[in-house]
Amino acid sequence: MKAAQLLALIWILIPALVCAQSEPVKPDYFNQSVADSNPLRTEQARELDEYIKTIAADRRRFEQLFQPDYSSAAAFEKSAEPLRAAFCESIGYPPPGKRPDQPATYKQIGEDSIGVYYRAMFPILPHVHSEGIFIVPKFATGKTPLIISMHGGGGSPEVALFNGGANYRDMVRGAVKRGYLVYAPQHLFRADEFPKDIRRQIDDRMRLIGTSITAVEIAKITYAIDELIKRPEVDASRIGMVGLSYGGYYAQVTPAVDPRIKVSVSSCYFGVQEGRYAKEELSVPSDFRFMNRMTLFNDADLVALICPRAHQIQAGSRDNASHRETGKQIAPRAATFYERLNLGDRFEHVIFEGGHEFNDKAAWAFVEKHL
């Protein structure tokens, strides 16, 4: 190649080489700082937070599920069946598993001037029985009404019955004194040789097999009733239930499931979880966090599953405000079910002078009136 031609070629290539050196080398893959997308994740959290609040405040799902018919008490009960079925499905009731064939047992453990006391055992599920104290009043004759008396959190039938009954007052013996049969069942809150949070652990594990501790403990009552009404002295048409605190919870959800319970008294419970939820959603204890608890099955709306049967709610004027104030706010909605059926006397919301305790005077007057 002649020198002139080589020089011309060099002048042609120099701009291309300079341009190539000035451009950065392109990477094999596209990359971006991970932090650049942090605002998108923050927005996602905001969106989901707003979604939860929107659904929690939306009453349309409840109104679609429950369309009350106030033309008669029987029509109202029929119209509530879809809501009852949804509630049972939500908690996993009835619990899975074949009911055992073993018979109920009653072992006499004591006797006094008012009654005879038995330790009752009712096999209800595989490896599970309902256990409690069954009391037969001495002066009962013929068919006699039955009262289920449900203790509260950390308690037991013995705590509610013996040595004065503590804050349960006369919740157990008061029924016997009035001539009622009593079954006071035991529910799980603590157990020797098990962790302190055994209730939560058992409930968590039950959710994994399709049920819940609420469902099983309701069954410990309803399946026991199945056996108790076989006894000749029990009047199956006159069954009532009373309960304090956690027992007050069961005195609401059990008659919501079992229409055989004709009158119920829920003491020092109503509205507590609704108040906790409004203040801080996850402060609601785990066993109250079943599906749709705060959208379809809040305390006021669950009363629709008790109506037109009689139901009293109690709260102490000196109890913690959390056990009273939210209940006062939502009780009028529960009362409406009865009022629209012209059965207002079958629902009472009582604020009594006292603390976290069972109010015998109001409870037994209400039970005697409606049972």
Short mmCIF file of N, CA and C in Angstrom, two decimals, residues 270-271 313 315 321 323-333 349-351:
data_model
loop_
_atom_site.label_atom_id
_atom_site.label_comp_id
_atom_site.label_asym_id
_atom_site.label_seq_id
_atom_site.Cartn_x
_atom_site.Cartn_y
_atom_site.Cartn_z
N PHE A 270 -69.36 -8.74 76.45
CA PHE A 270 -69.91 -8.17 75.22
C PHE A 270 -69.16 -6.91 74.78
N GLY A 271 -68.68 -6.91 73.53
CA GLY A 271 -68.03 -5.75 72.95
C GLY A 271 -66.55 -5.61 73.25
N ILE A 313 -77.21 -9.23 78.50
CA ILE A 313 -75.81 -8.84 78.52
C ILE A 313 -75.58 -8.05 79.80
N ALA A 315 -72.65 -5.88 82.33
CA ALA A 315 -71.34 -5.25 82.46
C ALA A 315 -71.30 -4.50 83.79
N ALA A 321 -63.02 -0.24 81.69
CA ALA A 321 -63.85 0.37 80.65
C ALA A 321 -63.93 -0.50 79.40
N HIS A 323 -64.35 -3.53 79.17
CA HIS A 323 -65.38 -4.57 79.32
C HIS A 323 -66.79 -3.97 79.40
N ARG A 324 -66.91 -2.69 79.08
CA ARG A 324 -68.22 -2.05 79.23
C ARG A 324 -68.54 -1.05 78.11
N GLU A 325 -67.60 -0.16 77.78
CA GLU A 325 -67.94 0.99 76.96
C GLU A 325 -68.30 0.64 75.52
N THR A 326 -67.53 -0.20 74.87
CA THR A 326 -67.87 -0.58 73.50
C THR A 326 -69.18 -1.37 73.48
N GLY A 327 -69.39 -2.18 74.49
CA GLY A 327 -70.66 -2.91 74.59
C GLY A 327 -71.85 -1.97 74.65
N LYS A 328 -71.71 -0.87 75.37
CA LYS A 328 -72.78 0.13 75.45
C LYS A 328 -73.07 0.72 74.07
N GLN A 329 -72.03 0.88 73.28
CA GLN A 329 -72.20 1.48 71.95
C GLN A 329 -72.91 0.56 70.98
N ILE A 330 -72.62 -0.75 71.05
CA ILE A 330 -73.16 -1.67 70.04
C ILE A 330 -74.41 -2.41 70.50
N ALA A 331 -74.73 -2.35 71.80
CA ALA A 331 -75.92 -3.05 72.30
C ALA A 331 -77.21 -2.61 71.61
N PRO A 332 -77.41 -1.33 71.31
CA PRO A 332 -78.66 -0.95 70.63
C PRO A 332 -78.87 -1.66 69.30
N ARG A 333 -77.78 -1.97 68.59
CA ARG A 333 -77.95 -2.70 67.33
C ARG A 333 -78.45 -4.11 67.60
N HIS A 349 -79.68 -5.21 78.27
CA HIS A 349 -78.28 -4.80 78.43
C HIS A 349 -78.20 -4.10 79.77
N VAL A 350 -77.57 -4.75 80.74
CA VAL A 350 -77.59 -4.31 82.13
C VAL A 350 -76.21 -3.80 82.55
N ILE A 351 -76.13 -2.55 83.00
CA ILE A 351 -74.93 -2.04 83.64
C ILE A 351 -75.21 -2.06 85.15
#
